[in-house]
Short mmCIF file of C-alpha atoms in Angstrom, two decimals:
data_model
loop_
_atom_site.label_atom_id
_atom_site.label_comp_id
_atom_site.label_asym_id
_atom_site.label_seq_id
_atom_site.Cartn_x
_atom_site.Cartn_y
_atom_site.Cartn_z
CA MET Y 650 141.37 -29.55 -130.07
CA LEU Y 651 141.34 -25.93 -127.99
CA SER Y 652 144.47 -25.44 -126.28
CA PRO Y 653 144.31 -24.94 -122.66
CA ASP Y 654 145.56 -21.65 -122.59
CA PHE Y 655 142.45 -20.65 -124.88
CA VAL Y 656 139.95 -22.39 -122.77
CA ASN Y 657 141.19 -20.44 -119.62
CA SER Y 658 141.53 -17.35 -121.47
CA TYR Y 659 137.97 -17.96 -122.84
CA LEU Y 660 136.46 -18.62 -119.01
CA ASP Y 661 138.13 -15.88 -117.54
CA ASN Y 662 136.87 -13.60 -120.21
CA HIS Y 663 133.34 -14.74 -120.12
CA LEU Y 664 132.60 -15.44 -116.65
CA GLY Y 665 131.43 -11.82 -116.06
CA GLU Y 666 129.09 -11.82 -119.03
CA ARG Y 667 125.30 -12.31 -118.61
CA GLN Y 668 124.43 -16.00 -119.46
CA VAL Y 669 122.31 -16.48 -122.34
CA ASN Y 670 120.78 -19.64 -123.09
CA LYS Y 671 122.38 -21.14 -126.29
CA ILE Y 672 121.45 -24.79 -125.34
CA GLN Y 673 117.90 -24.88 -125.77
CA HIS Y 674 117.98 -25.13 -129.66
CA GLY Y 675 121.05 -27.35 -129.50
CA PHE Y 676 123.85 -26.59 -132.06
CA PRO Y 677 124.06 -24.56 -134.00
CA SER Y 678 122.22 -21.31 -133.05
CA PRO Y 679 119.07 -20.90 -135.74
CA ARG Y 680 121.02 -17.89 -136.79
CA TYR Y 681 122.82 -20.42 -138.89
CA TRP Y 682 119.88 -22.36 -140.19
CA ASN Y 683 120.15 -21.23 -143.69
CA GLU Y 684 119.27 -24.05 -146.07
CA LEU Y 685 116.10 -22.92 -147.92
CA SER Y 686 115.28 -26.54 -149.01
CA VAL Y 687 114.86 -29.08 -146.62
CA PRO Y 688 114.36 -32.58 -148.29
CA LEU Y 689 111.28 -33.73 -146.40
CA GLU Y 690 110.97 -36.94 -148.48
CA GLU Y 691 114.68 -37.82 -147.61
CA LEU Y 692 113.86 -37.57 -143.77
CA GLY Y 693 110.98 -39.99 -144.50
CA GLU Y 694 113.07 -42.24 -146.34
CA ASP Y 695 115.30 -42.42 -143.35
CA ARG Y 696 112.71 -42.54 -140.51
CA ARG Y 697 111.20 -45.91 -142.70
CA ARG Y 698 114.66 -47.11 -143.01
CA LEU Y 699 115.62 -46.84 -139.44
CA ARG Y 700 112.50 -48.28 -138.24
CA GLU Y 701 113.32 -51.50 -140.37
CA LEU Y 702 116.44 -51.78 -139.07
CA HIS Y 703 116.03 -50.94 -135.34
CA GLY Y 704 112.15 -51.69 -135.02
CA LYS Y 705 109.80 -48.74 -133.51
CA SER Y 706 111.17 -45.57 -132.76
CA ALA Y 707 110.37 -42.64 -130.37
CA VAL Y 708 109.29 -39.62 -131.39
CA PHE Y 709 108.58 -36.32 -129.44
CA LEU Y 710 105.68 -33.96 -130.62
CA TYR Y 711 105.57 -30.34 -130.38
CA ILE Y 712 102.45 -28.37 -131.41
CA GLY Y 713 102.67 -24.50 -131.42
CA VAL Y 714 100.38 -21.86 -131.13
CA PRO Y 715 101.13 -18.43 -132.81
CA TYR Y 716 98.93 -16.19 -130.33
CA CYS Y 717 99.53 -14.65 -127.18
CA ILE Y 718 97.15 -11.80 -125.62
CA LYS Y 719 98.25 -8.40 -125.77
CA THR Y 720 100.20 -6.77 -122.96
CA GLU Y 721 101.75 -3.24 -122.14
CA PRO Y 722 104.65 -3.50 -122.77
CA GLY Y 723 104.23 -5.83 -125.66
CA LYS Y 724 105.22 -9.60 -125.58
CA CYS Y 725 105.33 -9.35 -121.66
CA GLY Y 726 108.28 -7.08 -121.87
CA TYR Y 727 110.99 -9.73 -122.51
CA CYS Y 728 109.67 -12.63 -125.05
CA LEU Y 729 112.37 -13.48 -127.91
CA PHE Y 730 109.78 -15.92 -129.43
CA PRO Y 731 107.82 -15.30 -132.50
CA VAL Y 732 104.24 -14.40 -131.68
CA GLU Y 733 100.92 -13.01 -133.18
CA GLU Y 734 98.55 -10.74 -131.19
CA PHE Y 735 95.71 -12.73 -130.22
CA GLN Y 736 92.77 -12.11 -132.83
CA GLY Y 737 90.09 -13.95 -131.33
CA ASN Y 738 88.77 -17.59 -131.12
CA ALA Y 739 87.70 -17.69 -134.78
CA ALA Y 740 91.10 -16.96 -136.10
CA LEU Y 741 92.77 -19.46 -133.37
CA GLU Y 742 90.34 -22.42 -134.70
CA ASN Y 743 91.16 -21.32 -138.36
CA TYR Y 744 94.96 -21.63 -137.50
CA TYR Y 745 94.23 -25.13 -135.56
CA GLY Y 746 92.78 -26.54 -139.05
CA TYR Y 747 95.98 -25.65 -140.30
CA VAL Y 748 97.95 -27.76 -137.86
CA GLU Y 749 95.70 -30.85 -138.43
CA ARG Y 750 96.24 -30.65 -142.29
CA GLU Y 751 100.12 -29.97 -141.81
CA ALA Y 752 99.69 -33.04 -139.51
CA GLU Y 753 98.31 -35.33 -142.20
CA MET Y 754 101.22 -34.48 -144.59
CA TYR Y 755 103.76 -36.67 -141.92
CA ARG Y 756 101.28 -39.63 -141.31
CA GLU Y 757 103.06 -41.80 -143.46
CA GLN Y 758 106.52 -40.76 -142.31
CA MET Y 759 105.38 -41.27 -138.76
CA GLU Y 760 104.10 -45.05 -139.38
CA GLY Y 761 105.23 -47.54 -136.80
CA SER Y 762 106.80 -44.67 -134.39
CA VAL Y 763 105.68 -44.50 -130.65
CA LEU Y 764 104.88 -41.28 -129.27
CA ALA Y 765 107.35 -40.76 -126.12
CA GLY Y 766 105.84 -37.10 -125.04
CA ALA Y 767 104.25 -34.13 -126.26
CA TYR Y 768 104.24 -30.55 -125.49
CA PHE Y 769 101.32 -28.25 -126.64
CA GLY Y 770 103.20 -24.63 -126.30
CA GLY Y 771 103.50 -21.38 -128.18
CA GLY Y 772 102.60 -18.92 -127.77
CA THR Y 773 99.74 -19.60 -125.15
CA SER Y 774 98.34 -22.85 -125.70
CA ASN Y 775 95.68 -22.35 -123.00
CA LEU Y 776 93.81 -19.83 -125.35
CA TYR Y 777 91.78 -22.53 -126.86
CA LYS Y 778 88.14 -23.17 -126.04
CA ALA Y 779 87.43 -26.48 -123.98
CA PRO Y 780 86.31 -28.61 -127.05
CA VAL Y 781 89.57 -28.05 -129.05
CA TYR Y 782 91.85 -30.04 -126.59
CA HIS Y 783 89.95 -33.37 -127.53
CA ARG Y 784 90.43 -32.38 -130.82
CA ILE Y 785 93.92 -31.68 -130.39
CA MET Y 786 94.36 -35.31 -128.77
CA ASP Y 787 92.30 -37.04 -131.41
CA MET Y 788 94.83 -35.72 -133.95
CA VAL Y 789 97.58 -37.03 -132.08
CA ARG Y 790 96.05 -40.45 -131.70
CA SER Y 791 95.41 -40.66 -135.51
CA LEU Y 792 99.11 -39.48 -136.10
CA PHE Y 793 100.61 -41.84 -133.09
CA PRO Y 794 98.13 -44.68 -132.73
CA GLU Y 795 101.06 -45.85 -130.07
CA ILE Y 796 101.49 -43.95 -127.23
CA SER Y 797 104.17 -45.08 -124.36
CA GLU Y 798 102.26 -45.47 -121.04
CA GLU Y 799 105.23 -43.15 -119.83
CA ALA Y 800 104.46 -40.31 -122.40
CA ASP Y 801 104.49 -36.74 -120.72
CA LEU Y 802 101.68 -34.72 -122.80
CA THR Y 803 101.85 -31.33 -121.29
CA LEU Y 804 99.82 -27.96 -122.34
CA GLU Y 805 101.46 -25.05 -121.66
CA GLY Y 806 99.44 -21.86 -120.50
CA ILE Y 807 99.28 -18.91 -118.22
CA PRO Y 808 97.19 -18.67 -115.11
CA GLN Y 809 94.46 -16.53 -115.75
CA LEU Y 810 93.38 -18.24 -118.97
CA PHE Y 811 92.51 -21.77 -117.35
CA THR Y 812 89.03 -22.24 -116.32
CA ARG Y 813 87.89 -25.33 -114.70
CA GLU Y 814 85.87 -26.34 -117.74
CA LYS Y 815 89.33 -25.92 -119.97
CA MET Y 816 91.11 -27.89 -117.17
CA GLU Y 817 88.63 -30.72 -117.36
CA ALA Y 818 88.35 -30.84 -121.05
CA ILE Y 819 92.28 -30.82 -120.94
CA SER Y 820 92.13 -33.93 -118.40
CA ASP Y 821 89.40 -35.55 -120.19
CA SER Y 822 91.26 -35.42 -123.61
CA GLY Y 823 94.26 -37.48 -122.12
CA MET Y 824 96.78 -34.80 -121.48
CA ASN Y 825 98.31 -35.38 -118.33
CA ARG Y 826 100.43 -32.20 -117.39
CA ILE Y 827 100.13 -28.83 -117.52
CA SER Y 828 103.07 -26.16 -117.27
CA MET Y 829 102.19 -22.76 -116.09
CA GLY Y 830 104.45 -19.58 -117.16
CA VAL Y 831 103.94 -17.81 -113.88
CA GLN Y 832 107.33 -16.22 -114.26
CA GLN Y 833 106.70 -14.19 -110.86
CA ILE Y 834 104.14 -14.82 -108.01
CA ASN Y 835 105.37 -11.40 -106.73
CA GLU Y 836 102.25 -9.53 -108.25
CA ARG Y 837 104.12 -6.10 -108.32
CA LEU Y 838 107.20 -7.57 -110.04
CA ASN Y 839 104.74 -9.44 -112.22
CA SER Y 840 103.21 -6.21 -113.37
CA LEU Y 841 106.31 -5.11 -115.05
CA SER Y 842 105.39 -7.46 -117.77
CA GLY Y 843 101.89 -6.23 -118.14
CA ARG Y 844 100.71 -9.48 -117.42
CA LYS Y 845 97.20 -9.61 -115.72
CA GLN Y 846 97.61 -12.66 -113.39
CA THR Y 847 97.07 -12.75 -109.89
CA THR Y 848 98.11 -14.95 -107.01
CA LYS Y 849 94.43 -16.19 -107.09
CA HIS Y 850 94.74 -17.19 -110.79
CA VAL Y 851 97.84 -19.36 -110.00
CA ILE Y 852 96.52 -21.02 -106.64
CA GLN Y 853 92.89 -21.76 -108.43
CA SER Y 854 94.60 -23.51 -111.53
CA LEU Y 855 96.93 -25.55 -109.24
CA GLU Y 856 93.66 -26.54 -107.17
CA TRP Y 857 91.80 -27.79 -110.61
CA ALA Y 858 95.01 -29.52 -111.60
CA ARG Y 859 95.25 -31.39 -108.16
CA GLU Y 860 91.48 -32.17 -108.22
CA LEU Y 861 91.40 -33.53 -112.04
CA GLY Y 862 94.53 -35.52 -111.44
CA LEU Y 863 97.17 -33.44 -113.71
CA SER Y 864 100.38 -32.78 -112.73
CA ALA Y 865 101.76 -29.23 -112.95
CA ASN Y 866 104.84 -27.60 -113.72
CA VAL Y 867 105.26 -23.92 -112.53
CA ASP Y 868 107.97 -21.74 -114.46
CA LEU Y 869 109.58 -19.14 -112.57
CA ILE Y 870 112.34 -16.65 -113.92
CA PHE Y 871 115.16 -15.09 -111.92
CA GLY Y 872 117.36 -12.04 -113.26
CA TRP Y 873 113.92 -10.24 -113.42
CA PRO Y 874 113.94 -6.35 -113.22
CA GLN Y 875 113.84 -4.96 -109.44
CA GLN Y 876 114.31 -8.65 -108.35
CA THR Y 877 116.00 -9.34 -105.02
CA VAL Y 878 117.13 -12.81 -103.33
CA ASP Y 879 114.35 -11.88 -100.64
CA THR Y 880 111.56 -11.56 -103.44
CA LEU Y 881 113.00 -14.70 -105.24
CA LEU Y 882 112.74 -16.91 -102.14
CA GLU Y 883 109.27 -15.46 -101.08
CA ASP Y 884 108.04 -16.98 -104.40
CA LEU Y 885 109.76 -20.27 -104.10
CA GLU Y 886 108.40 -20.41 -100.86
CA THR Y 887 105.21 -19.82 -101.52
CA LEU Y 888 105.48 -22.59 -104.35
CA VAL Y 889 106.80 -25.10 -101.79
CA SER Y 890 103.91 -24.43 -99.44
CA TRP Y 891 101.43 -25.33 -102.30
CA ASP Y 892 103.03 -28.38 -102.67
CA VAL Y 893 104.36 -28.08 -106.73
CA TYR Y 894 106.50 -30.81 -107.23
CA ASP Y 895 107.96 -29.57 -110.24
CA ILE Y 896 109.42 -26.09 -110.55
CA THR Y 897 111.51 -24.85 -113.70
CA HIS Y 898 113.86 -21.59 -112.43
CA TYR Y 899 115.58 -20.40 -115.18
CA GLU Y 900 117.50 -17.28 -116.33
CA LEU Y 901 115.79 -14.15 -117.86
CA ASN Y 902 117.03 -13.98 -121.49
CA VAL Y 903 117.54 -10.32 -122.39
CA GLY Y 904 117.77 -8.93 -125.86
CA GLY Y 905 116.06 -8.00 -129.20
CA PRO Y 906 113.62 -5.14 -129.08
CA THR Y 907 112.23 -5.84 -126.05
CA ASP Y 908 110.97 -3.62 -123.00
CA PHE Y 909 113.10 -4.98 -120.54
CA ALA Y 910 116.02 -4.83 -122.91
CA LEU Y 911 115.32 -1.26 -124.04
CA ASN Y 912 114.01 0.42 -120.96
CA ARG Y 913 114.68 -1.72 -117.78
CA TYR Y 914 118.01 -3.02 -118.44
CA HIS Y 915 119.34 -0.69 -115.42
CA GLU Y 916 116.85 -2.45 -113.29
CA LEU Y 917 118.21 -5.76 -114.24
CA PRO Y 918 120.49 -7.61 -111.62
CA SER Y 919 123.91 -7.72 -112.69
CA THR Y 920 125.65 -11.32 -113.94
CA LEU Y 921 127.14 -11.67 -110.40
CA ALA Y 922 123.73 -10.76 -108.86
CA ASN Y 923 122.04 -13.34 -111.10
CA LEU Y 924 124.52 -15.88 -109.97
CA GLU Y 925 123.71 -14.97 -106.53
CA LEU Y 926 120.01 -15.54 -107.04
CA TYR Y 927 120.60 -18.97 -108.77
CA ARG Y 928 122.61 -19.85 -105.68
CA ALA Y 929 119.73 -19.14 -103.50
CA GLY Y 930 117.19 -20.46 -105.23
CA ARG Y 931 119.16 -23.81 -105.83
CA ASP Y 932 120.12 -24.41 -102.27
CA PHE Y 933 116.72 -23.50 -101.13
CA LEU Y 934 114.91 -26.06 -103.26
CA LEU Y 935 117.81 -28.60 -102.41
CA GLU Y 936 117.28 -28.16 -98.76
CA ARG Y 937 113.41 -28.60 -99.00
CA GLY Y 938 113.92 -32.30 -100.89
CA TYR Y 939 113.86 -31.10 -104.46
CA ARG Y 940 116.46 -32.80 -106.65
CA GLN Y 941 118.07 -30.73 -109.65
CA LEU Y 942 117.02 -32.59 -112.69
CA SER Y 943 118.56 -30.08 -115.21
CA THR Y 944 120.19 -26.86 -115.40
CA TYR Y 945 116.90 -25.50 -114.13
CA ASN Y 946 114.51 -28.27 -113.57
CA PHE Y 947 113.91 -29.04 -109.85
CA ARG Y 948 111.63 -32.04 -108.72
CA ARG Y 949 110.51 -33.15 -105.30
CA PRO Y 950 109.37 -36.77 -104.94
CA GLY Y 951 106.15 -38.06 -104.14
CA ASP Y 952 103.96 -36.17 -106.69
CA PRO Y 953 101.14 -38.93 -106.86
CA THR Y 954 100.54 -38.25 -110.64
CA ALA Y 955 104.36 -37.80 -111.62
CA ARG Y 956 106.03 -38.99 -114.87
CA ASP Y 957 109.78 -38.53 -115.99
CA PHE Y 958 108.85 -34.59 -117.12
CA ARG Y 959 112.03 -32.97 -118.24
CA GLU Y 960 111.08 -29.66 -119.77
CA GLY Y 961 113.40 -28.42 -122.91
CA TYR Y 962 115.59 -31.67 -123.23
CA THR Y 963 115.80 -35.51 -123.34
CA THR Y 964 117.98 -37.72 -121.87
CA ARG Y 965 118.24 -39.99 -124.95
CA PHE Y 966 120.89 -39.11 -127.55
CA ASP Y 967 121.43 -42.18 -129.83
CA HIS Y 968 118.38 -41.40 -131.64
CA LEU Y 969 116.74 -38.19 -131.56
CA ASP Y 970 113.09 -37.40 -133.60
CA THR Y 971 111.37 -34.37 -132.24
CA LEU Y 972 108.30 -33.26 -134.88
CA GLY Y 973 107.32 -29.81 -134.63
CA LEU Y 974 104.03 -28.86 -136.12
CA GLY Y 975 102.31 -25.03 -136.64
CA TYR Y 976 103.92 -21.84 -136.75
CA ALA Y 977 107.55 -21.33 -135.84
CA ALA Y 978 107.55 -25.16 -134.62
CA ILE Y 979 111.11 -26.68 -134.60
CA THR Y 980 111.83 -30.26 -135.67
CA PHE Y 981 115.04 -32.39 -134.88
CA PHE Y 982 116.18 -35.51 -136.68
CA GLY Y 983 119.03 -37.08 -136.31
CA ASN Y 984 120.63 -40.70 -135.50
CA PRO Y 985 124.32 -42.01 -135.59
CA ALA Y 986 123.44 -44.77 -138.02
CA LEU Y 987 122.31 -42.42 -140.53
CA ALA Y 988 125.08 -41.52 -143.55
CA PRO Y 989 126.85 -38.14 -142.91
CA GLY Y 990 124.73 -34.93 -143.91
CA ARG Y 991 121.42 -37.03 -143.22
CA SER Y 992 120.69 -35.08 -139.78
CA TRP Y 993 118.58 -32.31 -139.55
CA SER Y 994 117.29 -29.36 -137.77
CA PHE Y 995 114.54 -27.18 -139.19
CA ILE Y 996 111.88 -24.34 -138.27
CA ASN Y 997 108.53 -23.81 -139.80
CA HIS Y 998 107.48 -20.16 -141.44
CA ARG Y 999 107.95 -17.47 -138.93
CA SER Y 1000 105.19 -15.73 -140.85
CA LEU Y 1001 101.82 -16.97 -140.37
CA PRO Y 1002 100.52 -15.98 -143.94
CA GLN Y 1003 103.33 -18.00 -145.18
CA TYR Y 1004 102.57 -20.94 -143.04
CA LYS Y 1005 99.14 -20.98 -144.14
CA ALA Y 1006 99.99 -20.52 -147.70
CA ALA Y 1007 102.44 -23.44 -147.98
CA VAL Y 1008 99.83 -25.99 -146.23
CA ASP Y 1009 97.27 -24.48 -148.63
CA ASN Y 1010 99.47 -25.26 -151.43
CA GLY Y 1011 100.23 -29.00 -150.22
CA ARG Y 1012 103.76 -28.06 -149.03
CA PHE Y 1013 105.65 -28.65 -145.78
CA PRO Y 1014 105.47 -25.14 -144.08
CA VAL Y 1015 109.30 -25.52 -143.85
CA GLU Y 1016 111.08 -21.91 -143.69
CA ARG Y 1017 114.81 -22.93 -143.00
CA GLY Y 1018 116.98 -25.63 -141.69
CA PHE Y 1019 120.30 -26.76 -140.85
CA ARG Y 1020 122.07 -30.14 -142.30
CA HIS Y 1021 124.48 -31.41 -139.73
CA THR Y 1022 127.64 -33.00 -140.33
CA PRO Y 1023 128.40 -36.03 -137.81
CA ASP Y 1024 130.50 -33.47 -135.82
CA ASP Y 1025 127.75 -31.35 -135.74
CA TRP Y 1026 125.37 -33.86 -134.31
CA LEU Y 1027 127.81 -34.84 -131.63
CA LEU Y 1028 127.63 -31.05 -130.59
CA MET Y 1029 123.72 -30.89 -131.00
CA VAL Y 1030 123.59 -33.78 -128.40
CA LEU Y 1031 126.16 -32.59 -126.18
CA PHE Y 1032 124.07 -29.45 -125.61
CA ARG Y 1033 121.50 -31.78 -124.50
CA SER Y 1034 123.58 -33.49 -122.04
CA LEU Y 1035 124.74 -30.29 -120.82
CA ILE Y 1036 121.20 -29.26 -119.84
CA SER Y 1037 121.02 -32.49 -117.49
CA THR Y 1038 124.33 -31.48 -116.07
CA GLU Y 1039 125.61 -34.97 -116.26
CA ILE Y 1040 127.35 -36.52 -119.26
CA SER Y 1041 127.70 -40.39 -119.52
CA ARG Y 1042 131.19 -41.22 -120.81
CA THR Y 1043 129.92 -45.11 -121.23
CA ASP Y 1044 126.91 -44.09 -122.90
CA TYR Y 1045 128.35 -42.07 -125.41
CA LEU Y 1046 131.34 -44.66 -126.00
CA ALA Y 1047 128.24 -47.48 -126.49
CA ALA Y 1048 126.22 -45.23 -129.01
CA LEU Y 1049 129.01 -43.05 -130.83
CA GLY Y 1050 132.12 -45.04 -130.27
CA LEU Y 1051 134.19 -42.21 -128.49
CA ASP Y 1052 135.19 -40.76 -125.23
CA ILE Y 1053 133.56 -37.69 -124.88
CA TYR Y 1054 136.01 -36.49 -122.37
CA GLU Y 1055 139.05 -37.20 -124.78
CA LYS Y 1056 137.34 -35.48 -127.44
CA PHE Y 1057 137.00 -32.25 -125.28
CA ALA Y 1058 139.62 -32.80 -122.78
CA THR Y 1059 140.99 -29.47 -122.18
CA VAL Y 1060 137.62 -27.99 -121.81
CA TRP Y 1061 136.81 -30.79 -119.10
CA ASP Y 1062 139.76 -30.51 -117.40
CA ALA Y 1063 139.70 -26.47 -117.09
CA LEU Y 1064 136.13 -26.98 -115.78
CA ALA Y 1065 136.95 -29.64 -113.07
CA GLU Y 1066 140.24 -27.47 -111.79
CA ARG Y 1067 137.77 -24.55 -111.28
CA GLY Y 1068 135.45 -26.68 -109.47
CA TYR Y 1069 132.59 -26.54 -111.95
CA ALA Y 1070 132.95 -30.37 -112.92
CA GLU Y 1071 133.87 -33.41 -111.61
CA ILE Y 1072 135.25 -36.38 -113.98
CA THR Y 1073 135.29 -40.07 -113.45
CA PRO Y 1074 135.70 -42.90 -115.83
CA GLU Y 1075 132.00 -43.31 -116.07
CA ARG Y 1076 130.78 -39.73 -116.45
CA ILE Y 1077 131.46 -36.06 -116.20
CA LYS Y 1078 128.97 -33.96 -114.03
CA LEU Y 1079 128.53 -30.47 -113.80
CA VAL Y 1080 129.03 -29.48 -109.87
CA GLY Y 1081 128.82 -26.37 -107.89
CA ASP Y 1082 128.10 -23.19 -110.14
CA GLY Y 1083 128.61 -25.31 -113.20
CA ALA Y 1084 124.85 -25.33 -114.10
CA PHE Y 1085 124.55 -21.74 -113.97
CA TYR Y 1086 127.14 -21.45 -116.55
CA ALA Y 1087 126.37 -24.43 -118.83
CA PRO Y 1088 125.50 -22.01 -121.63
CA MET Y 1089 128.73 -20.43 -121.90
CA PHE Y 1090 130.12 -23.99 -121.45
CA SER Y 1091 128.44 -25.03 -124.38
CA ALA Y 1092 129.35 -21.90 -126.38
CA LEU Y 1093 133.01 -23.20 -125.58
CA ILE Y 1094 132.89 -26.50 -126.79
CA ALA Y 1095 131.67 -25.31 -129.92
CA GLU Y 1096 133.71 -22.56 -130.57
CA GLU Y 1097 136.07 -24.33 -133.16
CA ARG Y 1098 132.91 -25.22 -135.37
CA TYR Y 1099 131.04 -21.75 -134.49
CA ARG Y 1100 134.42 -20.29 -136.26
CA GLU Y 1101 134.36 -22.27 -139.42
CA LEU Y 1102 130.49 -21.49 -139.60
CA ARG Y 1103 131.07 -17.69 -139.24
CA GLU Y 1104 133.58 -17.90 -142.11
CA GLU Y 1105 131.05 -19.85 -144.12
CA ALA Y 1106 128.29 -17.43 -143.39
CA ALA Y 1107 130.91 -14.43 -144.15
CA GLN Y 1108 131.67 -16.07 -147.41
CA HIS Y 1109 128.00 -16.84 -148.16
CA ARG Y 1110 126.97 -13.19 -147.42
CA LYS Y 1111 129.72 -11.68 -150.08
CA GLU Y 1112 128.64 -14.34 -152.44
CA SER Y 1113 124.92 -12.94 -151.94
CA ARG Y 1114 126.33 -9.56 -152.75
CA ARG Y 1115 128.03 -10.32 -155.64
CA SER Y 1116 124.99 -12.21 -157.31
CA ALA Y 1117 122.63 -9.46 -156.00
CA ALA Y 1118 124.81 -6.55 -157.57
CA ALA Y 1119 124.97 -8.82 -160.60
CA THR Y 1120 121.13 -9.12 -160.85
CA GLY Y 1121 119.91 -5.91 -159.40
CA ALA Y 1122 117.94 -8.23 -157.03
CA ASP Y 1123 117.15 -7.86 -153.35
CA LEU Y 1124 119.27 -9.34 -150.63
CA PRO Y 1125 117.87 -12.07 -148.66
CA MET Y 1126 117.08 -11.25 -145.15
CA PRO Y 1127 119.20 -13.43 -142.71
CA GLY Y 1128 118.04 -15.87 -140.18
CA VAL Y 1129 116.52 -14.86 -137.36
CA GLY Y 1130 117.25 -17.04 -133.85
CA HIS Y 1131 114.00 -18.43 -132.42
CA GLY Y 1132 114.12 -17.59 -128.78
CA GLY Y 1133 117.78 -17.15 -128.08
#
């Protein structure tokens, strides 16, 4: 356990640093996913065994698209996800044919599973022409004949690519929600990304969604170049006036060879300014009847088409099975009933030619993965709980046989003393500015394990260099983080 002195020193040293989302992909960071051989047959056996022991299991499905429309600056100025420049509808439909073939590889593993939800992301998933949405849902129903009545089936897209024909096909196919990456309603600020959307595009897409019975989530980013509290509140006021029930309001991740990192860093709000932006947005939404569901999800009750939509995390942690299909898609699989080392995170190829070549050769298109120890898996699910801002001590005790407070007591106590958390016998809840600093808290909680992983990675690099020197071979490229 980390000492109280170390915990407080860590907090003091990191409070002024820019927050980076270390939570989204759980634990550890994808840069440590260096297992080049992931035993998919073993995972299939474990899935079947768990169903035999516990009955039907819930699976969350993610299907990715590799393409985005070209912008200037590239990748909207900030995006850290691997994407390919859109080459036209023929290339997109050709790609989707590979996704269907990959899904077929998982058919036997998914037998007896229930689809708990799906997210069609990317890239830009509303690049498809209208008929393809029916193909997507036909494939989903073929892979998962049983879909939960409460399943949220969300298609992500950008406002200017929605048409009424597409929206009607999305609704008729059985999808029930759209998630729009608006990022900035303010057209001047939005133009810094090179994106061509207008306020009219956003309004029209929301009107079509409402007319066709689709729920609609809108994503906004704070910490944008040249953004102020006033422009942020104007955007939020606009969404509230449009009766948007679900708003995802998250901090800009800055890094990599992006335009915002290289050329607009001086225009970005400071960390303290970002905290002010977070507070202003949170308080504005809470005062208008929204509830904070997570570090960045806000919902106002009363949506006639609402489901329990929670973008980027799940409240269930005893069993986690997320199947990722397509280019750069990520799969998570784990359960406390599994033997040590049988829980996994892995990512599909981030090279489109390599992804297609694997499928053409009848192989699962997996690039690399991480085999979790039981403690790794605990950190994985704890990161997910931190997103929800509330950690149930009673649920962890029932599912995992441990008091999550006692496991990391020095961290929780320090957070409580600083007003970032409340601790009761039943739960630990982030309060005040705690949700803003959740990425830092997750890194602190995992600090001891990250030390071990860094040492293991350094040792692996030394061994690789020795091996390469002995054989004259080129060194392998290290793993690259996926979006953070």
